[in-house]
Short mmCIF file of C-alpha atoms in Angstrom, two decimals:
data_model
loop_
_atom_site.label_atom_id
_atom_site.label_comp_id
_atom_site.label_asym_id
_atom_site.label_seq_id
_atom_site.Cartn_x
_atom_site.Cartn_y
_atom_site.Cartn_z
CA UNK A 1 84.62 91.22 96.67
CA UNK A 2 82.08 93.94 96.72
CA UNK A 3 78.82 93.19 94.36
CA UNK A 4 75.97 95.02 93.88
CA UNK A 5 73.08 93.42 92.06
CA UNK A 6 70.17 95.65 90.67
CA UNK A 7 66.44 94.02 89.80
CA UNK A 8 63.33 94.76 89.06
CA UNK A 9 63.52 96.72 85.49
CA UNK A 10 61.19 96.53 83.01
CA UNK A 11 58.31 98.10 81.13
CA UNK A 12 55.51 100.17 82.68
CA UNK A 13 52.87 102.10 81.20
CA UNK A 14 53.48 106.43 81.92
CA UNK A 15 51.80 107.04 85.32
CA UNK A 16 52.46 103.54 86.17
CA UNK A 17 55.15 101.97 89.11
CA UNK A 18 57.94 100.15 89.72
CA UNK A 19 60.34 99.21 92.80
CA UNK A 20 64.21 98.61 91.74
CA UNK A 21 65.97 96.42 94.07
CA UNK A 22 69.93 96.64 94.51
CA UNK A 23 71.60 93.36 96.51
CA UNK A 24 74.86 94.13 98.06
CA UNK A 25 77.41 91.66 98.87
CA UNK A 26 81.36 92.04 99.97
CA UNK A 27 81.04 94.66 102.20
CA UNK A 28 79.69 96.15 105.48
CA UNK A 29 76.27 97.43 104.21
CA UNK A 30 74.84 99.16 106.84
CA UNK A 31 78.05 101.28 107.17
CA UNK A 32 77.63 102.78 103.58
CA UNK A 33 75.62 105.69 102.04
CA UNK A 34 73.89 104.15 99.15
CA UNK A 35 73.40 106.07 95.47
CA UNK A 36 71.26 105.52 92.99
CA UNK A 37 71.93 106.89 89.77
CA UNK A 38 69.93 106.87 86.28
CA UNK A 39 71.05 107.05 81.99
CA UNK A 40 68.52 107.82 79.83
CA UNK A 41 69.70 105.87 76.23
CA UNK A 42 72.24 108.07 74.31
CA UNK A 43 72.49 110.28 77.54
CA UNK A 44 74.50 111.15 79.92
CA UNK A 45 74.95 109.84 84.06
CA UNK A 46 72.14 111.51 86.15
CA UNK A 47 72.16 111.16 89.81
CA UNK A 48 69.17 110.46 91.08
CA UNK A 49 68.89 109.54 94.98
CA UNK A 50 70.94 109.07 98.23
CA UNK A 51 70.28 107.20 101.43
CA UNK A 52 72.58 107.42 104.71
CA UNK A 53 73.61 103.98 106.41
CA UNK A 54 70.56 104.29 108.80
CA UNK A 55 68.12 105.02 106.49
CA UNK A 56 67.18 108.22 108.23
CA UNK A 57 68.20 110.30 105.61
CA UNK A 58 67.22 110.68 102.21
CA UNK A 59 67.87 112.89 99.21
CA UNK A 60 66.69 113.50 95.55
CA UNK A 61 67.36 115.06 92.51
CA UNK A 62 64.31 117.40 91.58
CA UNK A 63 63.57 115.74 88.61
CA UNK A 64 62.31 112.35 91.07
CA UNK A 65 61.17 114.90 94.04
CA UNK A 66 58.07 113.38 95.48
CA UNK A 67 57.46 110.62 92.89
CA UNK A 68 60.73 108.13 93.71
CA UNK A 69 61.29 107.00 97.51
CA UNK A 70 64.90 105.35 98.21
CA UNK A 71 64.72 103.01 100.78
CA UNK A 72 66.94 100.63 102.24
CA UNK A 73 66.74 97.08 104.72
CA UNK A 74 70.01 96.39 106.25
CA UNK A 75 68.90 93.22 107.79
CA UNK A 76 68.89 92.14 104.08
CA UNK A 77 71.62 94.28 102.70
CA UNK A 78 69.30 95.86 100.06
CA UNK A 79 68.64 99.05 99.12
CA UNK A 80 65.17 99.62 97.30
CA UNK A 81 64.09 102.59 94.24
CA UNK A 82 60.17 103.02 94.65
CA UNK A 83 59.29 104.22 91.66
CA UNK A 84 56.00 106.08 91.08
CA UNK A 85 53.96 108.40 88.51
CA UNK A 86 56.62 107.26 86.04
CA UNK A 87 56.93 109.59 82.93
CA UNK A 88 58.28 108.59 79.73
CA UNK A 89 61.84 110.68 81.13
CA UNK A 90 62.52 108.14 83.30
CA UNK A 91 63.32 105.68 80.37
CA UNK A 92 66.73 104.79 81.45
CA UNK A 93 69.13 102.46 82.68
CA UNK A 94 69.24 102.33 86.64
CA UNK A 95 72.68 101.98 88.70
CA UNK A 96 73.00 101.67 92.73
CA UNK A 97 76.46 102.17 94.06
CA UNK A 98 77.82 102.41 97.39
CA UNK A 99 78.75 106.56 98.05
CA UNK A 100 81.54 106.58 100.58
CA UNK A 101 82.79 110.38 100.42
CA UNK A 102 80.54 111.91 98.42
CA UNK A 103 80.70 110.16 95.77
CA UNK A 104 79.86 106.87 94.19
CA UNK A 105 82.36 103.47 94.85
CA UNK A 106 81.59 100.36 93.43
CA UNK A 107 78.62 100.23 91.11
CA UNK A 108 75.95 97.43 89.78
CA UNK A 109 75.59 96.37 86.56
CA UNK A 110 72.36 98.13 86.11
CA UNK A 111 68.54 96.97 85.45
CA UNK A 112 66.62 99.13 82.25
CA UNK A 113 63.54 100.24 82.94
CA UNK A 114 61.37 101.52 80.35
CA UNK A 115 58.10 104.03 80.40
CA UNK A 116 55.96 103.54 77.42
CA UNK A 117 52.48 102.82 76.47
CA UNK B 1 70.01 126.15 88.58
CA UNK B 2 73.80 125.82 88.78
CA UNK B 3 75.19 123.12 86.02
CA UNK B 4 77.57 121.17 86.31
CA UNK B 5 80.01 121.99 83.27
CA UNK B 6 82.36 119.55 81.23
CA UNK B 7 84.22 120.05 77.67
CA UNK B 8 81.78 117.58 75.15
CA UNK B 9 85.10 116.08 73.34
CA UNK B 10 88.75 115.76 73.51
CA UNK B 11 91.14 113.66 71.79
CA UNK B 12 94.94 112.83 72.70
CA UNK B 13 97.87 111.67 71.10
CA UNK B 14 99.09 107.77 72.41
CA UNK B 15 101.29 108.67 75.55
CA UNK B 16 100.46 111.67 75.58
CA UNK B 17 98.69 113.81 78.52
CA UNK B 18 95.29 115.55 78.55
CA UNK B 19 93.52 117.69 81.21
CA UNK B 20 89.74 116.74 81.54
CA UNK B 21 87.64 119.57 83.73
CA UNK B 22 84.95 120.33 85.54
CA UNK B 23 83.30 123.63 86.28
CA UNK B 24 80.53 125.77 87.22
CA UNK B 25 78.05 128.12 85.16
CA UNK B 26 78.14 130.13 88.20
CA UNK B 27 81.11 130.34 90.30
CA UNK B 28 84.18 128.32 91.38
CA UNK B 29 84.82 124.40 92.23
CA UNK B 30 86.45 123.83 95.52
CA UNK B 31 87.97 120.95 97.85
CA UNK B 32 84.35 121.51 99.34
CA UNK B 33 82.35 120.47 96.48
CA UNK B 34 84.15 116.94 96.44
CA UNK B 35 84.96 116.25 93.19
CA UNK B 36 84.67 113.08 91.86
CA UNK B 37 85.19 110.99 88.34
CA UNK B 38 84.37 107.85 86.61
CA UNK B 39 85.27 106.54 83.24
CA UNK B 40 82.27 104.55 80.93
CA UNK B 41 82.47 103.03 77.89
CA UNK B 42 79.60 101.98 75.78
CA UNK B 43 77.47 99.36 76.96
CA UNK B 44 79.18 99.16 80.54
CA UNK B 45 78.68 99.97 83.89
CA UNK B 46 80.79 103.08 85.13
CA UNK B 47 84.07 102.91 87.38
CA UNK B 48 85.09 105.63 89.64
CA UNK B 49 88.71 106.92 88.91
CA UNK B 50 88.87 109.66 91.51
CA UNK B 51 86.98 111.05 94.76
CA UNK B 52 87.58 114.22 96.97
CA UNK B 53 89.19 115.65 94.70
CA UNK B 54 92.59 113.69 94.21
CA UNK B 55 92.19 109.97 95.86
CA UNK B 56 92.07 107.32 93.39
CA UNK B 57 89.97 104.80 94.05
CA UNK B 58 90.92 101.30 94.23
CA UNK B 59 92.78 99.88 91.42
CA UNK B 60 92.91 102.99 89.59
CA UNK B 61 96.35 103.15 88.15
CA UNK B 62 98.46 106.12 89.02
CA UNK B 63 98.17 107.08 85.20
CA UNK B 64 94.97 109.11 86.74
CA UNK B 65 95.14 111.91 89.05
CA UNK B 66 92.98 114.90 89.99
CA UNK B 67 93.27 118.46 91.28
CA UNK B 68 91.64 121.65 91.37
CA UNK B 69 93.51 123.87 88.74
CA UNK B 70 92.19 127.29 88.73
CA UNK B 71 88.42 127.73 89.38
CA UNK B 72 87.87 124.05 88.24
CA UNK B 73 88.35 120.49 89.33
CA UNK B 74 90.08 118.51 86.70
CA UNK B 75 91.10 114.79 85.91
CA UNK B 76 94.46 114.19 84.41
CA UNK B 77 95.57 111.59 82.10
CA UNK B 78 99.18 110.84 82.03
CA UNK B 79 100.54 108.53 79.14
CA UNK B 80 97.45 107.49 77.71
CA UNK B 81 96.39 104.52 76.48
CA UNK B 82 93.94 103.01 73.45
CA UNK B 83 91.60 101.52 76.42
CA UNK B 84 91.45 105.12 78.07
CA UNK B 85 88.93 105.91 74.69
CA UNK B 86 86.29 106.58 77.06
CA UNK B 87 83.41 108.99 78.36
CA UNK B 88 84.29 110.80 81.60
CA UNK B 89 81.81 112.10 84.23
CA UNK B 90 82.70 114.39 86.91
CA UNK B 91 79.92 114.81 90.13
CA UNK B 92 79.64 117.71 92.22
CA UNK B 93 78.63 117.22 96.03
CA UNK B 94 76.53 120.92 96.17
CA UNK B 95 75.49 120.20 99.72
CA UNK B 96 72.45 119.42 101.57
CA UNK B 97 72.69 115.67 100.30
CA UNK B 98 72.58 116.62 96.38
CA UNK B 99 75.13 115.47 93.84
CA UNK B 100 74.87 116.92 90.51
CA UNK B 101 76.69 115.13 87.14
CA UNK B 102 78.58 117.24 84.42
CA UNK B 103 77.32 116.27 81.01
CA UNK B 104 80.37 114.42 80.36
CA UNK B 105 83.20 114.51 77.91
CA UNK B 106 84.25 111.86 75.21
CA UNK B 107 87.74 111.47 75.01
CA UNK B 108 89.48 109.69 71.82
CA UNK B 109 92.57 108.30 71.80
CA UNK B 110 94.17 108.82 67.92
#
């Protein structure tokens, strides 16, 4: 069975950091594009990040451009959400999920991370 | 900035059928934009329904389908049920690596 486990939420002070972690189980991890994807309370899904198998390539959403860095160690079959200069915006709940085809597959549970002073 | 476009409600009769979709301020959704969708209730993860376009993802009973129906991608719900009271998400792939969400729509079932 495929599992993804996020970690590492909680409450920062704005400008502050965090790193997300995302434990995958069930599946061939290296193999899979790995999403991460963000909802702000009362909001909406926003994607925010992408990382090939490899971990050569790497994409965000321009609202995480040059603060977040996805990352990803496939000898431990975890993919990692560095999280810096946080803003109060980035309030939200935080999702990984494996992204066969352009899209997103099986998703985690989620881990809340909160930007407040 | 091209958004992603989604109606903010529907509701549908008990068995009956409703059309979900998914456009673009500017322009037309294609095969080549990859639509996806995934289904959320309060308080829960998501779960994918549908990917390029029409491929339900594992599971997914065949109650779900997608298509492209004019300029549009769009997520069909066949005899619908009280647990299908739901929000719905569709994702764009708009190349070079970046998926973009539509603001969702919140279906009722009544």
């Amino acid at each position: 069975e495929v599992q993804l486990l996020e970690s590492g939420g909680g409450l920062v002070q704005p400008g502050g950091s965090l790193r997300l972690s995302c434990a995958a189980s069930g599946f061939t991890f290296a193999t899979y594009a790995m999403s991460w994807v963000r909802q702000a309370p009362g909001k909406g899904l926003e994607w925010v990040s992408v990382i090939g198998g490899s971990g050569r390539s790497t994409f965000y959403a321009d609202s995480v451009k040059g603060r977040f860095t996805i990352s990803r160690d496939n000898s431990k079959n975890t993919l990692y959400l560095q999280m810096n200069s946080l803003r109060a915006e980035d309030t939200a709940v935080y999702y990984c999920a494996n992204s066969p085809n352009y899209a997103m597959d099986v998703w985690g549970q989620g881990t809340t991370v909160t930007v407040s002073s | 900035q091209t958004v992603v476009t989604q109606e903010p409600s529907f509701s549908v009769s008990p068995g009956g059928t409703v059309t979900l979709t998914c456009g673009l301020s500017s322009g037309s959704v294609s095969t080549n934009y990859y639509p996806s969708w995934y289904q959320q209730t309060p308080g829960q993860a998501p779960r994918t329904l549908i990917y390029s376009t029409n491929t339900r993802s594992s599971g997914v009973p065949d109650r779900f389908s997608g298509s492209i129906l004019g300029n549009k991608a769009a997520l069909t719900i066949t005899g619908a049920q009280a647990d299908d009271e739901s929000d719905y998400y569709c994702v764009l792939y708009m190349g070079s690596g970046i998926r973009v969400f539509g603001g969702g729509t919140k279906l009722t079932v009544l």
